[in-house]
Amino acid sequence: MVRGPNAAAYGANAFFGVINIITKEPAEVPGLHVSAQAGEQSNGGAMLRYGGGSGDFRYRLTLSDQRRDRFDTQPEKTTTRHLDFRGDWLLSTTDELNISFAASRGDWRQGRSDKPDPFEPVRDLDVGSEHFQAKFKRVVDPRTEWSLQFYHIRAFVDDGFTVQDYPLIPGPPPAFFVDIPFNLEQTQWREDVEFQMIDGLGNNARMVWGAEARWEGVDAPGYFHGKSEHSGALYRLFGNIEWTPAENWVVNGGIMAEHHYYTGLDFSPRLAVNYQLSPEHALRASIGQAYRSPTFFEVDGDVRYFTTTDLFLTQRFAPNKNLRAEKILSREIGYVGHVRALNLHVDARLFDDRVRKLIGNEDIDPGADETFQSDNMNHADIRGADVQLRWQPHRDVDLILNCARVKIDSNDADIEESAPGNNFSALGIWRLPAGWEASAAVYRVGYMKWLDDGDETQEYTRIDARLAKRWKWQGRQTELSLVGQNLGGERYTEFRDNNQFDTRAYVGVAVDW
């Protein structure tokens, strides 16, 4: 996880931070792996993975089926089936080709039953996505390599319902009742080509530079009246230099130039300086700027309601062609250290983020109806600190402590409360004799108020625990685990008041061939 804006390295919309997920290579997971979980509230799933191949070709195939019922206070349930494949070809001593594709399909239930609402009925949704990626890499010499990558993503949601006999004019005759259809289906897609070059610049510097072209679009009839399809292209050039001017100093500098189909040309620079106090202690300071371009809906969203007989009722959301990109200027100082005598690792930082032109929704209808439109109406100054401690008092014990303090000053009261002021978590892992392992985690999350359609979440404490046993069964590595979540017994809410997370437990079993 990379905290703070870093568009120069990670591309468009790397705004508050980046979660960089690196999956295991097929060669790291050879053979057959089967696992299953089952627990309370119909939560469960199964996964089968096989890693094969030999020599210059390795592959991994995964199938899974997952079922979730997160909240017993409302009817939301999900069933998701997933397939993915990755193949790695070593074409020569210098060339490598990686190909991966994935597909998922889901049957989801959505809606509210605690407060019956004709505009949010309990209903079934069909969801799915597909992904394909191909990457070619050539190593020119130990300090120089280049790569060319293409990927395609498509995701869809099939959703819709009709509100029947809605009292447009309530009461006795001449009361007027109508049927109102809602088409919420949507399809989003993206295709991307990127070239990247890593080049050594002498003995004390190296550079990464490249270019990217991206095409993306959406088709959502219910969200864009009159023109359901919208698409655009963005292009970017980027470069990063890592320079070691002296033995204890490392300087990282980068910039991205991006031309977006809505907001035009923007530049996102970043500079970071690291000073090594000793081999195990270092200070860092960084400053960076980045942009988040508005979405198709924020710019072109046009939601209008009609009856089944095409009688116009109202406009719920209006487009705004004058939206600009949100902008963040982030500054940070930090410390990373290893206290060898205690086997303690420390990562601490202070940060100051200034966000301008934040996009919010305002009611532009002077009458009784509500018609919302996006606008660059808000700003926020976000200041805080976070610390992570990783302590290994014994080779079989790991303790991880995280705490964070955040304060938001904004012209919008909801934004000021949109992140918990205080967060704390502690995780302990104990590797016990005879293949046993135990772990426990405590989370303390402060009060916050979710933006848009969300509600308040009061501060809460959550306790999770896991006990597992590993052993050989007929020559196969086997694991049996028991997991308990929210063991303190106190319900807490997520996003909405009726999303109440209760105590639950499940068991899991995994076998490797």
PDB file of C-alpha atoms in Angstrom, residues 142-260:
ATOM      1  CA  PRO A 142      21.117  -6.050 -15.801  1.00  0.00           C
ATOM      2  CA  ARG A 143      20.096  -2.358 -15.537  1.00  0.00           C
ATOM      3  CA  THR A 144      17.869  -1.971 -18.584  1.00  0.00           C
ATOM      4  CA  GLU A 145      14.537  -3.517 -19.525  1.00  0.00           C
ATOM      5  CA  TRP A 146      11.352  -2.546 -21.311  1.00  0.00           C
ATOM      6  CA  SER A 147       7.786  -3.864 -21.338  1.00  0.00           C
ATOM      7  CA  LEU A 148       4.593  -3.507 -23.364  1.00  0.00           C
ATOM      8  CA  GLN A 149       1.234  -4.255 -21.743  1.00  0.00           C
ATOM      9  CA  PHE A 150      -2.387  -4.415 -22.875  1.00  0.00           C
ATOM     10  CA  TYR A 151      -5.475  -5.050 -20.781  1.00  0.00           C
ATOM     11  CA  HIS A 152      -9.230  -5.103 -21.257  1.00  0.00           C
ATOM     12  CA  ILE A 153     -11.888  -4.916 -18.516  1.00  0.00           C
ATOM     13  CA  ARG A 154     -15.656  -5.154 -18.780  1.00  0.00           C
ATOM     14  CA  ALA A 155     -18.161  -5.138 -15.909  1.00  0.00           C
ATOM     15  CA  PHE A 156     -21.955  -5.143 -15.967  1.00  0.00           C
ATOM     16  CA  VAL A 157     -24.962  -5.010 -13.654  1.00  0.00           C
ATOM     17  CA  ASP A 158     -28.428  -6.103 -14.790  1.00  0.00           C
ATOM     18  CA  ASP A 159     -30.858  -4.348 -12.446  1.00  0.00           C
ATOM     19  CA  GLY A 160     -34.312  -2.853 -12.738  1.00  0.00           C
ATOM     20  CA  PHE A 161     -37.808  -2.768 -11.268  1.00  0.00           C
ATOM     21  CA  THR A 162     -41.155  -0.997 -11.577  1.00  0.00           C
ATOM     22  CA  VAL A 163     -42.910   0.923  -8.825  1.00  0.00           C
ATOM     23  CA  GLN A 164     -46.566   0.057  -9.294  1.00  0.00           C
ATOM     24  CA  ASP A 165     -49.599   2.148  -8.372  1.00  0.00           C
ATOM     25  CA  TYR A 166     -47.601   5.099  -7.082  1.00  0.00           C
ATOM     26  CA  PRO A 167     -49.995   7.810  -5.846  1.00  0.00           C
ATOM     27  CA  LEU A 168     -49.020  10.758  -8.026  1.00  0.00           C
ATOM     28  CA  ILE A 169     -52.147  12.494  -6.730  1.00  0.00           C
ATOM     29  CA  PRO A 170     -53.046  10.729  -3.448  1.00  0.00           C
ATOM     30  CA  GLY A 171     -56.406  10.504  -1.814  1.00  0.00           C
ATOM     31  CA  PRO A 172     -59.917   9.742  -3.055  1.00  0.00           C
ATOM     32  CA  PRO A 173     -60.987  10.520  -6.631  1.00  0.00           C
ATOM     33  CA  PRO A 174     -59.674  12.314  -8.562  1.00  0.00           C
ATOM     34  CA  ALA A 175     -56.624  10.422  -7.205  1.00  0.00           C
ATOM     35  CA  PHE A 176     -54.102   9.483  -9.887  1.00  0.00           C
ATOM     36  CA  PHE A 177     -51.914   6.374  -9.644  1.00  0.00           C
ATOM     37  CA  VAL A 178     -49.060   5.588 -12.020  1.00  0.00           C
ATOM     38  CA  ASP A 179     -46.440   2.885 -12.658  1.00  0.00           C
ATOM     39  CA  ILE A 180     -42.815   4.108 -12.724  1.00  0.00           C
ATOM     40  CA  PRO A 181     -40.118   1.914 -14.352  1.00  0.00           C
ATOM     41  CA  PHE A 182     -36.478   2.095 -13.200  1.00  0.00           C
ATOM     42  CA  ASN A 183     -33.783   0.843 -15.579  1.00  0.00           C
ATOM     43  CA  LEU A 184     -30.581   0.563 -13.527  1.00  0.00           C
ATOM     44  CA  GLU A 185     -28.609  -1.724 -15.825  1.00  0.00           C
ATOM     45  CA  GLN A 186     -25.102  -0.569 -16.704  1.00  0.00           C
ATOM     46  CA  THR A 187     -22.014  -1.795 -18.527  1.00  0.00           C
ATOM     47  CA  GLN A 188     -18.539  -0.302 -18.105  1.00  0.00           C
ATOM     48  CA  TRP A 189     -15.432  -1.123 -20.110  1.00  0.00           C
ATOM     49  CA  ARG A 190     -11.806  -0.082 -20.402  1.00  0.00           C
ATOM     50  CA  GLU A 191      -8.913  -0.887 -22.758  1.00  0.00           C
ATOM     51  CA  ASP A 192      -5.359   0.209 -22.039  1.00  0.00           C
ATOM     52  CA  VAL A 193      -1.945   0.046 -23.729  1.00  0.00           C
ATOM     53  CA  GLU A 194       1.215   0.975 -21.816  1.00  0.00           C
ATOM     54  CA  PHE A 195       4.902   1.047 -22.697  1.00  0.00           C
ATOM     55  CA  GLN A 196       7.483   1.269 -19.911  1.00  0.00           C
ATOM     56  CA  MET A 197      11.269   1.537 -19.962  1.00  0.00           C
ATOM     57  CA  ILE A 198      13.661   1.050 -17.029  1.00  0.00           C
ATOM     58  CA  ASP A 199      17.097   2.459 -17.732  1.00  0.00           C
ATOM     59  CA  GLY A 200      20.214   2.735 -15.594  1.00  0.00           C
ATOM     60  CA  LEU A 201      21.841   6.168 -15.599  1.00  0.00           C
ATOM     61  CA  GLY A 202      25.352   5.485 -14.452  1.00  0.00           C
ATOM     62  CA  ASN A 203      26.169   3.969 -11.079  1.00  0.00           C
ATOM     63  CA  ASN A 204      24.045   6.213  -8.880  1.00  0.00           C
ATOM     64  CA  ALA A 205      20.788   6.752 -10.786  1.00  0.00           C
ATOM     65  CA  ARG A 206      18.098   4.945 -12.699  1.00  0.00           C
ATOM     66  CA  MET A 207      15.033   6.110 -14.583  1.00  0.00           C
ATOM     67  CA  VAL A 208      11.602   4.723 -15.401  1.00  0.00           C
ATOM     68  CA  TRP A 209       9.651   6.376 -18.201  1.00  0.00           C
ATOM     69  CA  GLY A 210       6.810   5.468 -20.477  1.00  0.00           C
ATOM     70  CA  ALA A 211       3.532   6.273 -22.168  1.00  0.00           C
ATOM     71  CA  GLU A 212      -0.057   5.066 -21.862  1.00  0.00           C
ATOM     72  CA  ALA A 213      -3.236   5.305 -23.910  1.00  0.00           C
ATOM     73  CA  ARG A 214      -6.593   4.377 -22.402  1.00  0.00           C
ATOM     74  CA  TRP A 215     -10.077   4.105 -23.860  1.00  0.00           C
ATOM     75  CA  GLU A 216     -13.081   3.675 -21.583  1.00  0.00           C
ATOM     76  CA  GLY A 217     -16.813   3.932 -21.713  1.00  0.00           C
ATOM     77  CA  VAL A 218     -20.173   3.254 -20.126  1.00  0.00           C
ATOM     78  CA  ASP A 219     -23.636   2.237 -21.346  1.00  0.00           C
ATOM     79  CA  ALA A 220     -26.373   2.971 -18.784  1.00  0.00           C
ATOM     80  CA  PRO A 221     -29.764   4.031 -20.212  1.00  0.00           C
ATOM     81  CA  GLY A 222     -31.270   4.873 -16.833  1.00  0.00           C
ATOM     82  CA  TYR A 223     -28.415   7.193 -15.846  1.00  0.00           C
ATOM     83  CA  PHE A 224     -27.945   9.084 -19.148  1.00  0.00           C
ATOM     84  CA  HIS A 225     -31.253  10.215 -20.633  1.00  0.00           C
ATOM     85  CA  GLY A 226     -31.263  10.512 -24.413  1.00  0.00           C
ATOM     86  CA  LYS A 227     -27.754   9.114 -24.897  1.00  0.00           C
ATOM     87  CA  SER A 228     -27.012   5.976 -22.932  1.00  0.00           C
ATOM     88  CA  GLU A 229     -23.453   5.443 -24.222  1.00  0.00           C
ATOM     89  CA  HIS A 230     -20.496   7.661 -23.327  1.00  0.00           C
ATOM     90  CA  SER A 231     -16.810   7.075 -24.017  1.00  0.00           C
ATOM     91  CA  GLY A 232     -13.502   8.885 -24.009  1.00  0.00           C
ATOM     92  CA  ALA A 233      -9.746   8.536 -24.403  1.00  0.00           C
ATOM     93  CA  LEU A 234      -6.930   9.687 -22.146  1.00  0.00           C
ATOM     94  CA  TYR A 235      -3.212   9.758 -22.811  1.00  0.00           C
ATOM     95  CA  ARG A 236      -0.302  10.149 -20.442  1.00  0.00           C
ATOM     96  CA  LEU A 237       3.474  10.413 -20.396  1.00  0.00           C
ATOM     97  CA  PHE A 238       5.346   9.660 -17.191  1.00  0.00           C
ATOM     98  CA  GLY A 239       8.864   9.558 -15.850  1.00  0.00           C
ATOM     99  CA  ASN A 240      10.586   8.826 -12.530  1.00  0.00           C
ATOM    100  CA  ILE A 241      14.221   9.177 -11.525  1.00  0.00           C
ATOM    101  CA  GLU A 242      15.889   7.617  -8.490  1.00  0.00           C
ATOM    102  CA  TRP A 243      19.177   9.360  -7.708  1.00  0.00           C
ATOM    103  CA  THR A 244      21.745   8.646  -4.997  1.00  0.00           C
ATOM    104  CA  PRO A 245      23.786  11.873  -4.768  1.00  0.00           C
ATOM    105  CA  ALA A 246      25.655  10.705  -1.658  1.00  0.00           C
ATOM    106  CA  GLU A 247      26.047   7.553   0.369  1.00  0.00           C
ATOM    107  CA  ASN A 248      23.163   8.215   2.766  1.00  0.00           C
ATOM    108  CA  TRP A 249      20.834  10.135   0.436  1.00  0.00           C
ATOM    109  CA  VAL A 250      18.237   8.903  -2.073  1.00  0.00           C
ATOM    110  CA  VAL A 251      16.133  11.327  -4.116  1.00  0.00           C
ATOM    111  CA  ASN A 252      13.051  10.246  -6.079  1.00  0.00           C
ATOM    112  CA  GLY A 253      11.457  12.632  -8.538  1.00  0.00           C
ATOM    113  CA  GLY A 254       8.732  12.118 -11.081  1.00  0.00           C
ATOM    114  CA  ILE A 255       6.064  13.769 -13.174  1.00  0.00           C
ATOM    115  CA  MET A 256       3.055  12.684 -15.204  1.00  0.00           C
ATOM    116  CA  ALA A 257       1.442  14.650 -17.996  1.00  0.00           C
ATOM    117  CA  GLU A 258      -2.116  13.529 -18.673  1.00  0.00           C
ATOM    118  CA  HIS A 259      -4.677  14.624 -21.236  1.00  0.00           C
ATOM    119  CA  HIS A 260      -8.174  13.604 -20.122  1.00  0.00           C
TER     120      HIS A 260
END
